[in-house]
Short mmCIF file of C-alpha atoms and ligand atoms in Angstrom, two decimals:
data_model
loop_
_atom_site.label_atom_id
_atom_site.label_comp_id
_atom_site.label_asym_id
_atom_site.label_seq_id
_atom_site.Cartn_x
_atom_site.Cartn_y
_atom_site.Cartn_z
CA UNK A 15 33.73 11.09 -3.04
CA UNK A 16 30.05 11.97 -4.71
CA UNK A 17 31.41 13.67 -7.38
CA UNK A 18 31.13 10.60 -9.98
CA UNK A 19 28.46 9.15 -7.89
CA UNK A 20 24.87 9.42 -9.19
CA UNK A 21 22.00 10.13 -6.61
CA UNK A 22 19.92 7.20 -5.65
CA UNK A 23 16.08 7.25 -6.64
CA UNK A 24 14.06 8.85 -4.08
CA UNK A 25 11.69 6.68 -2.21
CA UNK A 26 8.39 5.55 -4.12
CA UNK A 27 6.26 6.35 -0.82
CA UNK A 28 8.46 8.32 1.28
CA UNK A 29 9.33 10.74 -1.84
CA UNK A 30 5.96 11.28 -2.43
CA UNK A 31 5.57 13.25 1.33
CA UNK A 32 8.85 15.01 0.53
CA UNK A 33 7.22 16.46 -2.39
CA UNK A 34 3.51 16.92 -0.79
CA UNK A 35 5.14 18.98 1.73
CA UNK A 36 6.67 21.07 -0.77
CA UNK A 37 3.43 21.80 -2.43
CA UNK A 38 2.05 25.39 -2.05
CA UNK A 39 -2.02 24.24 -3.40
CA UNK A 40 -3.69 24.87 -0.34
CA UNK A 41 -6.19 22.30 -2.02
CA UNK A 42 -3.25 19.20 -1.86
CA UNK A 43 -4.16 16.15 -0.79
CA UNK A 44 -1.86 13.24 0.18
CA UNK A 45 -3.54 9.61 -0.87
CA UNK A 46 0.18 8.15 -0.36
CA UNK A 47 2.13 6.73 2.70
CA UNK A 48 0.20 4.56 4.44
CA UNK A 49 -0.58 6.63 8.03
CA UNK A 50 -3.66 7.06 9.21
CA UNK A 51 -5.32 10.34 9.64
CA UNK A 52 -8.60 11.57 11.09
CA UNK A 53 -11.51 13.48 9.24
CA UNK A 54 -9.25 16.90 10.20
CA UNK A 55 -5.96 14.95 7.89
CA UNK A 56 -4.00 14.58 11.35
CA UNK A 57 -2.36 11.57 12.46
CA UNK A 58 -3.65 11.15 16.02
CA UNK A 59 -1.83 10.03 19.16
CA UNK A 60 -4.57 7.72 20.40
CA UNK A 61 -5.81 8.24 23.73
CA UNK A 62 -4.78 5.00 25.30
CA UNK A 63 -1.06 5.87 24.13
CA UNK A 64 -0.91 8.98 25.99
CA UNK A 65 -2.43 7.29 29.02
CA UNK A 66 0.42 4.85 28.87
CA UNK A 67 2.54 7.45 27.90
CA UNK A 68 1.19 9.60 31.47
CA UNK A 69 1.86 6.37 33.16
CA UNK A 70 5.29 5.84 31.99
CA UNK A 71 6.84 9.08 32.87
CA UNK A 72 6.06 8.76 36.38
CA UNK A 73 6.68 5.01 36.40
CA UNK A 74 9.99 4.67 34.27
CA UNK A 75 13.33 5.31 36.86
CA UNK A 76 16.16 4.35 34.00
CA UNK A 77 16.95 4.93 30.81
CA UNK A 78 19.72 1.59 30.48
CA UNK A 79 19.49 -0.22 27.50
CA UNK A 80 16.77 -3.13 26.88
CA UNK A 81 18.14 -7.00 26.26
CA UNK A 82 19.21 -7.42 22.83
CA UNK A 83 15.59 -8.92 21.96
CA UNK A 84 13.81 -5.82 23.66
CA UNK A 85 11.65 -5.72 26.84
CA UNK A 86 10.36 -9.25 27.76
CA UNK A 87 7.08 -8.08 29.07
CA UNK A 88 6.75 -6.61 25.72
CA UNK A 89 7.74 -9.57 23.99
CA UNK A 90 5.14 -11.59 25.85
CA UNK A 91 2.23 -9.50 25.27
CA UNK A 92 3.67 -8.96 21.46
CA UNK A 93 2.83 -13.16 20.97
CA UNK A 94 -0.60 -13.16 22.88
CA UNK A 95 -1.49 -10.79 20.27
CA UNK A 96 -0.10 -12.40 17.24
CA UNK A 97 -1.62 -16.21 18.17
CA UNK A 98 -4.24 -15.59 20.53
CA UNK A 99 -3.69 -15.52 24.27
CA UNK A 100 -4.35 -19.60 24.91
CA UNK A 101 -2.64 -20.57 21.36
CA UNK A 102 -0.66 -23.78 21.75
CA UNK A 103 2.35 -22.07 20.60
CA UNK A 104 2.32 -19.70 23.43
CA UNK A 105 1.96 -22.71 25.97
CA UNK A 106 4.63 -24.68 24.32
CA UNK A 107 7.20 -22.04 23.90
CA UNK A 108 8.03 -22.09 20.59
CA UNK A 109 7.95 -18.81 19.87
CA UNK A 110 11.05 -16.56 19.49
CA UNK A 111 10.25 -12.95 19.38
CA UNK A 112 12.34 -10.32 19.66
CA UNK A 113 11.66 -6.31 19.94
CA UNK A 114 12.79 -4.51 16.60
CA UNK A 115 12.68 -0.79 15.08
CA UNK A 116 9.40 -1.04 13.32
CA UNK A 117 7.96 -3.92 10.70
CA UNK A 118 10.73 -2.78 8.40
CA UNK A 119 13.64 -3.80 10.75
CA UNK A 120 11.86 -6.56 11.67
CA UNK A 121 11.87 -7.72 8.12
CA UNK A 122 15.43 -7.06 8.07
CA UNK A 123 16.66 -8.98 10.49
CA UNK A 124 14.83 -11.93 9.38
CA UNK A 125 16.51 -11.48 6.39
CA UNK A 126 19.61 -11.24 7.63
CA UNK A 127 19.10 -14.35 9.62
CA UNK A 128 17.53 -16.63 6.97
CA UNK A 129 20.80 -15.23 4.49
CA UNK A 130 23.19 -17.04 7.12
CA UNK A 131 21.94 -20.42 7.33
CA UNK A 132 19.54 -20.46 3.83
CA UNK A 133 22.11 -18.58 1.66
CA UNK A 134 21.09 -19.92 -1.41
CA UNK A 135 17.56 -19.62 -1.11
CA UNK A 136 15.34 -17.25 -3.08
CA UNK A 137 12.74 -15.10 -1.27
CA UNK A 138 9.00 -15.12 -3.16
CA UNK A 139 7.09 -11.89 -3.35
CA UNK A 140 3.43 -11.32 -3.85
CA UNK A 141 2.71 -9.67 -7.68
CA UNK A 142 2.40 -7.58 -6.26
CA UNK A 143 3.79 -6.05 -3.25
CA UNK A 144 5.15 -3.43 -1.03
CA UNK A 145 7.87 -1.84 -2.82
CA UNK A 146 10.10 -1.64 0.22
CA UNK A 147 10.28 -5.54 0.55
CA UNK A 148 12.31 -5.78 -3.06
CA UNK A 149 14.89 -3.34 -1.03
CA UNK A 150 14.98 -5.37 2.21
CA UNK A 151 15.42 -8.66 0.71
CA UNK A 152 17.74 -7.77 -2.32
CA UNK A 153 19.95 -6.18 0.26
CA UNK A 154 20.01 -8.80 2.62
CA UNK A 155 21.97 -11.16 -0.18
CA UNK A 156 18.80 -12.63 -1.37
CA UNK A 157 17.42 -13.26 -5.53
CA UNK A 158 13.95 -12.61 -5.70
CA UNK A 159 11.08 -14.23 -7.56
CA UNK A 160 7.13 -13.83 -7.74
CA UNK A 161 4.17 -15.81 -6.93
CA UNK A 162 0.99 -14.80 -8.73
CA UNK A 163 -1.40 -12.95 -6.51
CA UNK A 164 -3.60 -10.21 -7.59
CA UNK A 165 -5.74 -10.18 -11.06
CA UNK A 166 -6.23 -6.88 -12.58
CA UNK A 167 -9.73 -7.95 -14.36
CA UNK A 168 -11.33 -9.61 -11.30
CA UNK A 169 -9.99 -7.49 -8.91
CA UNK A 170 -9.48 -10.32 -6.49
CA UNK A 171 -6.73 -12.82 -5.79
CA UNK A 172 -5.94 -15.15 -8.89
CA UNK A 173 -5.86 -18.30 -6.59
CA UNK A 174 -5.32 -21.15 -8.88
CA UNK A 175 -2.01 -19.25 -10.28
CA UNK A 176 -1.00 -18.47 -6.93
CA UNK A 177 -1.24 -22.05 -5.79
CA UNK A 178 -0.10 -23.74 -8.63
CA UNK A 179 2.97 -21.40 -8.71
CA UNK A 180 3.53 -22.32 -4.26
CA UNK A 181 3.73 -26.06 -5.23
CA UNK A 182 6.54 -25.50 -7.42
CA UNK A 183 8.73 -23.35 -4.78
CA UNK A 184 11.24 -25.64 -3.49
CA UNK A 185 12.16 -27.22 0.46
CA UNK A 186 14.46 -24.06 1.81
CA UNK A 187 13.15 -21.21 -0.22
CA UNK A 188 11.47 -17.99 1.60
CA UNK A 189 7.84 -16.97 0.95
CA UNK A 190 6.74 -13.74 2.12
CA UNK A 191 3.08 -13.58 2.61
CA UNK A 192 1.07 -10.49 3.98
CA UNK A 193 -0.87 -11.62 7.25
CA UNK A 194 -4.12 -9.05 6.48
CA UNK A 195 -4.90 -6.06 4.33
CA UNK A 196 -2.62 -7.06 1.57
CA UNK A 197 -0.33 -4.07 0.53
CA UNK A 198 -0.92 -2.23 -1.92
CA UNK A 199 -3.61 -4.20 -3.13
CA UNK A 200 -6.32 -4.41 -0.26
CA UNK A 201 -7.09 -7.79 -1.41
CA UNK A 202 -6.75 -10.38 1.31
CA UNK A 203 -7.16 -14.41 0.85
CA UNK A 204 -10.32 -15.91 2.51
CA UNK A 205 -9.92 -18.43 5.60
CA UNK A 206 -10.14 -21.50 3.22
CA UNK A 207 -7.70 -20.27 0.72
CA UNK A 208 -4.93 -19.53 3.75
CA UNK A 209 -5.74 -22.92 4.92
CA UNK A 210 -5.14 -24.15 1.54
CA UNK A 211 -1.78 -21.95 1.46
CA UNK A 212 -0.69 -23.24 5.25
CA UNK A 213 -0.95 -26.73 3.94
CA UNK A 214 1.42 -26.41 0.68
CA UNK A 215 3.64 -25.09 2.70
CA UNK A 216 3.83 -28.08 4.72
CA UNK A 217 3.99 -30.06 1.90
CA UNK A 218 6.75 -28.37 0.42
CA UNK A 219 8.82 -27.46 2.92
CA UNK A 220 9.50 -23.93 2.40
CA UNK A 221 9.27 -21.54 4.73
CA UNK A 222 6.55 -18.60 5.29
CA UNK A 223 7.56 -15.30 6.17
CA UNK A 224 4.11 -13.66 7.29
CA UNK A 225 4.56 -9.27 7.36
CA UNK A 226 1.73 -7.93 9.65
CA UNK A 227 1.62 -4.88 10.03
CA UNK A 228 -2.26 -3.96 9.68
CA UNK A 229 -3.42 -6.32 12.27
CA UNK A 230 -6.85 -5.10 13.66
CA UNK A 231 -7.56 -2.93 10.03
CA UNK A 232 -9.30 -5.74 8.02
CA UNK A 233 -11.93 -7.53 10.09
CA UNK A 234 -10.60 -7.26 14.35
CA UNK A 235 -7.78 -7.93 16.03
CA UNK A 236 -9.48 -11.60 16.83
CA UNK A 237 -10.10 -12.35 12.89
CA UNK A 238 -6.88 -10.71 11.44
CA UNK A 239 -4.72 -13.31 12.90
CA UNK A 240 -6.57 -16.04 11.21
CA UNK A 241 -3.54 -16.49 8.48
CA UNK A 242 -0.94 -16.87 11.60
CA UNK A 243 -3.16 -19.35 13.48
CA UNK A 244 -3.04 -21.58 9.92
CA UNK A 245 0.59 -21.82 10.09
CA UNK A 246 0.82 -22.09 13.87
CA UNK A 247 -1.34 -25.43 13.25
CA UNK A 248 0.97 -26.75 10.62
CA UNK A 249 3.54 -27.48 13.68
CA UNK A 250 6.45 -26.09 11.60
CA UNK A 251 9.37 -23.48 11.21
CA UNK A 252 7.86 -19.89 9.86
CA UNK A 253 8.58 -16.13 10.95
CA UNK A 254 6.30 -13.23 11.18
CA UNK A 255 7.26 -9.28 11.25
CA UNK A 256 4.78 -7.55 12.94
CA UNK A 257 4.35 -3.72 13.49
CA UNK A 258 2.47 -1.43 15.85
CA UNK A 259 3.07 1.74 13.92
CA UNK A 260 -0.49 1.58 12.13
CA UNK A 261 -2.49 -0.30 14.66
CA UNK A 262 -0.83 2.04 17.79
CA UNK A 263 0.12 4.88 15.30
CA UNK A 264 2.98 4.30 16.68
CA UNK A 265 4.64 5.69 13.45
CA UNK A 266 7.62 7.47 14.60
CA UNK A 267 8.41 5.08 17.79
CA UNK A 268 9.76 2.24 15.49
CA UNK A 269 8.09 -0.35 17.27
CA UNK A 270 7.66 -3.54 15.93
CA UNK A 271 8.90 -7.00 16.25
CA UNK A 272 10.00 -10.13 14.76
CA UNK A 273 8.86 -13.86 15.83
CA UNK A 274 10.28 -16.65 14.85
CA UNK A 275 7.98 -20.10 14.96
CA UNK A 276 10.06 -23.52 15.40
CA UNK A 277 8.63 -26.93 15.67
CA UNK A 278 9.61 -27.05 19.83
CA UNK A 279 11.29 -25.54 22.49
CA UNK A 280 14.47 -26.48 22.06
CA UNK A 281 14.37 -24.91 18.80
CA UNK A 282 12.76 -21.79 19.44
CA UNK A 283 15.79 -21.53 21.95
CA UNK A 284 18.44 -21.74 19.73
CA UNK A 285 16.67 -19.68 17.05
CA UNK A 286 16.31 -16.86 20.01
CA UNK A 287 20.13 -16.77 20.21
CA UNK A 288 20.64 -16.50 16.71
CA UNK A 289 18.42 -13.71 16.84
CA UNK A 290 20.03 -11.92 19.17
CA UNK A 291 23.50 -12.33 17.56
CA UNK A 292 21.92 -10.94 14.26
CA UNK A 293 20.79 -7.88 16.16
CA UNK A 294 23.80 -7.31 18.21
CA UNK A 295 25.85 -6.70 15.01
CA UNK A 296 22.76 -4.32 13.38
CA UNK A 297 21.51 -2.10 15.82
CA UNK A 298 22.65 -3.56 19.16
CA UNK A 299 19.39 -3.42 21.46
CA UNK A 300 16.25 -1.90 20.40
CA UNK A 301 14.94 1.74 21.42
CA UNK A 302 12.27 1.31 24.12
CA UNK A 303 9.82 4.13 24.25
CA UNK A 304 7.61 2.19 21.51
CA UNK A 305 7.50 -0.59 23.13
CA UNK A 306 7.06 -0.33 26.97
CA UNK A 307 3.81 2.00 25.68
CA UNK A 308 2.42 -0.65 23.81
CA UNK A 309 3.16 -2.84 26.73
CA UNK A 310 1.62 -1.26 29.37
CA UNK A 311 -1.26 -0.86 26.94
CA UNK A 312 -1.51 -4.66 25.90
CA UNK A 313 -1.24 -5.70 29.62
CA UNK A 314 -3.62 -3.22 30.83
CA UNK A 315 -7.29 -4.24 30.44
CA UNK A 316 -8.91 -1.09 30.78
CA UNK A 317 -6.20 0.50 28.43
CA UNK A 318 -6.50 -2.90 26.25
CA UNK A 319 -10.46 -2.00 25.78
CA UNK A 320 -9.93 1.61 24.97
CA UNK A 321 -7.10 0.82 22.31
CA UNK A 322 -9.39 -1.79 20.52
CA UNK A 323 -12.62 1.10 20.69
CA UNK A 324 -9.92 3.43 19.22
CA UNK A 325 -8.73 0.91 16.91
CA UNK A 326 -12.34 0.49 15.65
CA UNK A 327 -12.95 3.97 15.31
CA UNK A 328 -9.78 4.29 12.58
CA UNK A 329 -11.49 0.48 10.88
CA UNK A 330 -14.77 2.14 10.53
CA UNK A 331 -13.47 5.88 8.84
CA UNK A 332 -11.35 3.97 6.44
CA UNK A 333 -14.47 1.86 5.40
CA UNK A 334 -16.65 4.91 5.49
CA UNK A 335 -14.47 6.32 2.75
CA UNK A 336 -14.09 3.63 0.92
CA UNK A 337 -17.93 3.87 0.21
CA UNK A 338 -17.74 7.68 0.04
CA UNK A 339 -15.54 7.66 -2.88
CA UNK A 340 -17.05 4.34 -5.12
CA UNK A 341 -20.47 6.72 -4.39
CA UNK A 342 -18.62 9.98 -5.33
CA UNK A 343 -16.89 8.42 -8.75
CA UNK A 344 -20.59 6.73 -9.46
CA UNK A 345 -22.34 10.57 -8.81
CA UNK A 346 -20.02 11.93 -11.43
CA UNK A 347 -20.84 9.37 -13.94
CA UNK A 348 -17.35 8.14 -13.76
CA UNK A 349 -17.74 4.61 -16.14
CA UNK A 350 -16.79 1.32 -14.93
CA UNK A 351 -17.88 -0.63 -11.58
CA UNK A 352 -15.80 0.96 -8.26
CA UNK A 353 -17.78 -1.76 -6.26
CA UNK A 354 -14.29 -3.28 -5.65
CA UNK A 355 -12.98 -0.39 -3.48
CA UNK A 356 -15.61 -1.35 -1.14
CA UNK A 357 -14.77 -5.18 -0.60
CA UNK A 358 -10.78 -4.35 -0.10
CA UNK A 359 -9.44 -4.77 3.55
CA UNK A 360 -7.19 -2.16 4.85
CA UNK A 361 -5.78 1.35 4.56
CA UNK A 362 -5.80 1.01 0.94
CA UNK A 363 -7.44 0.32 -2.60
CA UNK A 364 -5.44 -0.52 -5.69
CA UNK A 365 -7.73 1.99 -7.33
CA UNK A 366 -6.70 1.01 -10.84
CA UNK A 367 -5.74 4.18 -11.85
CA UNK A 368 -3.17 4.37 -14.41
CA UNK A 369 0.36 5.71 -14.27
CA UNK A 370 -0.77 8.78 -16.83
CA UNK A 371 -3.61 9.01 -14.36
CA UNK A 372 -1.50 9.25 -11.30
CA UNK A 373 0.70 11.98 -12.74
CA UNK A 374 -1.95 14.34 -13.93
CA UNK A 375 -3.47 14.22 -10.44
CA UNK A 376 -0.24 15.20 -8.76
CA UNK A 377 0.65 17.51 -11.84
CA UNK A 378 -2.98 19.46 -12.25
CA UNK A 379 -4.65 18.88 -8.55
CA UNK A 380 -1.94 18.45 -6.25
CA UNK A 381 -3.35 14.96 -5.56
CA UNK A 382 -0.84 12.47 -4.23
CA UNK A 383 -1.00 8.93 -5.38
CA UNK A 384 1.25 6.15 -5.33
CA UNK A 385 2.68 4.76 -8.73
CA UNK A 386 0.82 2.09 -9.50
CA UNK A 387 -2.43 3.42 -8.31
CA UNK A 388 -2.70 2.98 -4.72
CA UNK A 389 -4.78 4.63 -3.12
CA UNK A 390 -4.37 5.49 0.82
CA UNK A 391 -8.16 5.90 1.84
CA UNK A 392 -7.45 7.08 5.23
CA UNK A 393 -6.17 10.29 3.39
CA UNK A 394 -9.82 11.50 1.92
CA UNK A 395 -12.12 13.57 4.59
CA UNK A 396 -15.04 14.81 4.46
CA UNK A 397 -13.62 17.99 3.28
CA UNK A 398 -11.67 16.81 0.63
CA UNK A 399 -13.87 13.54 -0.71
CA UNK A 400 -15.37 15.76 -3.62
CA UNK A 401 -12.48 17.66 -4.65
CA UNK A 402 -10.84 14.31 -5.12
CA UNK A 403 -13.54 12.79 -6.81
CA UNK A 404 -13.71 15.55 -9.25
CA UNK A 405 -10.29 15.35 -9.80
CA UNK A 406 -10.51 11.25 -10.99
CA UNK A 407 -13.51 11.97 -13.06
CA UNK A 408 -11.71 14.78 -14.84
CA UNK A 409 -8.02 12.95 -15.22
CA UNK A 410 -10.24 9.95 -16.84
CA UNK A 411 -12.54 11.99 -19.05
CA UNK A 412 -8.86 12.82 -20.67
CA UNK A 413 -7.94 9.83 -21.03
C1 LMR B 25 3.34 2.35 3.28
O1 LMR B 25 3.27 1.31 2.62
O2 LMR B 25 3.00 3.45 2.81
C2 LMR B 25 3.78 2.30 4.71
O3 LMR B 25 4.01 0.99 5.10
C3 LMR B 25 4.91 3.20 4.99
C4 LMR B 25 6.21 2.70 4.44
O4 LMR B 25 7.13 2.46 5.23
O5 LMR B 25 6.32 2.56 3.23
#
């Protein structure tokens, strides 16, 4: 069958591991895939998850399959997060959410959905954007087009582009925003500019599709959901993939979920059983480990506190390196301002290193960077800050 077949590219991020792992420099670092790890470069399992975890093995009694749309308690807790526990959108019902294997499926099935009953639309991408969401939506059925979003010379959001290009996107079409921490970019919109976005929207017609995965990286789990609370207000249909594999590190236990807004009740119902028909023919029900842990977490308020602490702790590291390398590049005499690395939101900086950049740190220093430039912050320690930042100043005194 293969024989006339050629292989498929490897994966932009995931490739990247492959080939760190393969890598014999004791010195290698990997600035790629966007997990978090601590000053020692390992990917903790937070305390609060193997609390939950201790409470779950002598707790759970069956190992029968979830609904179709996942554990409800899980569900619940998944919306109190996403709005805010007394959100209007909570107390009306209008929310659809259903359990799914990590942001990524989540973001599938939507697509799926939205392909049967918007089959002519065209999905909108941020320029630009997590390289996996091309694959999602292209596969789903859809064309894809892009919205202006991030300006190489101001390092910031070109808003006036963005906006002008929103008001041209027709009734019916799919725009797929990121929530917080804008990937790969870092760059998030302020509050005014989402309300400004929120409002087009209503205007237009089309419909957002919010992917949050970093929720509780940029500002708190409180300010992060600032974008979501705009569209709540606007009273119409939108959809939102959310993930708990950063914010949890719930990485490997696919745990995410996928809520879908409506205008009222009845709505949200029948949306709900589309959902679970587009599930049922994907991956039937999803797997529950993931999700009863962040449960029992989220509905736990001692566990709750400890997982936000925890959650801070991984905030503050990130933004401690973020400074540690603009001060690192500026001690070498590296030209140009870095100041920018320090004002963007998330696990990562679009460091504006160039593609002849990137390859001569992976070739020469065994560094690991994403093409394009980006730049996973949560991978430099203490250990490792300097050897990187000699490694940048070198690669651009060559260029
Ligand atoms: C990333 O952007 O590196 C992460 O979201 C991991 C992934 O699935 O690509």
């Amino acid at each position: 069958m293969w024989q006339n077949i050629e292989a498929a590219p490897v994966d932009s991020i995931f490739g990247l591991t492959d080939a760190f792992k393969k890598d014999q420099n004791p010195k290698k670092v990997n600035l790629g895939v966007g997990v978090y790890k601590d000053d020692t470069s390992n990917t903790p399992v937070l305390n609060c998850v193997k609390a939950a975890e201790k409470i779950l093995l002598e707790k759970e009694n069956s190992k029968s399959y979830l609904p179709i749309s996942g554990d409800p308690v899980y569900a619940e807790n998944v919306q109190k997060l996403l709005f805010g526990e007394s959100s209007e959108v909570i107390s009306s019902g209008r929310a659809a959410t259903a359990q799914a294997p990590g942001g990524t499926g989540a973001l599938r099935v939507g697509g799926d959905l939205l392909k049967k009953f918007y089959p002519g639309a065209k999905v909108w991408i941020s320029s630009p954007t997590w390289a996996n969401h091309k694959g999602v939506f292209i596969t789903a059925g859809f064309e894809l087009a892009e919205y202006e979003y991030y300006n190489d010379e101001t390092k910031d959001v070109d808003f006036a582009s963005m906006t002008a290009r929103l008001k041209t996107i027709p009734a019916g079409d799919i725009v797929l925003l990121h929530a917080c921490c804008h990937n790969p970019s870092g760059v998030d919109l302020n509050n005014e500019q989402w309300e400004k976005i929120a409002d087009i929207s209503k205007e237009k017609g089309w419909i957002a599709f919010l992917d949050f995965a970093y929720q509780g990286f940029g500002e708190s789990v409180d300010a992060d959901r600032y974008s979501v609370e705009q569209f709540a207000a606007t009273g119409g249909d939108f959809f939102i993939a959310s993930s708990f594999s950063k914010n949890f590190g719930l990485y490997n236990e696919r745990t995410g979920a996928l809520t879908i807004v409506s205008p009222t009740a009845e709505q949200s119902a029948v949306a709900m059983s589309h959902l679970k028909s587009t599930i049922r023919v994907i991956y039937s029900n999803p797997p529950a480990h993931g999700g009863l842990v962040a449960a029992t977490i989220l509905s736990d308020p001692e566990l709750y506190a400890q997982w936000l602490e925890e959650l801070g702790i991984m905030r503050d590291r990130i933004k401690a390196m973020r400074s540690a390398l603009v001060d690192g590049l500026m001690k070498r005499g590296v030209e140009g301002d870095f100041s920018y690395i320090t004002r963007q939101r998330g696990m990562f900086s679009f460091s504006g290193l160039s593609s002849e950049v990137v390859d001569w740190l992976r070739e020469h220093k065994s560094i690991y960077v994403v093409g394009g430039g980006r730049i996973n912050l949560a991978g430099l320690t203490s250990e490792n800050i300097d050897y990187v930042c000699d490694g940048i100043a070198e690669a651009l005194s060559k260029q």
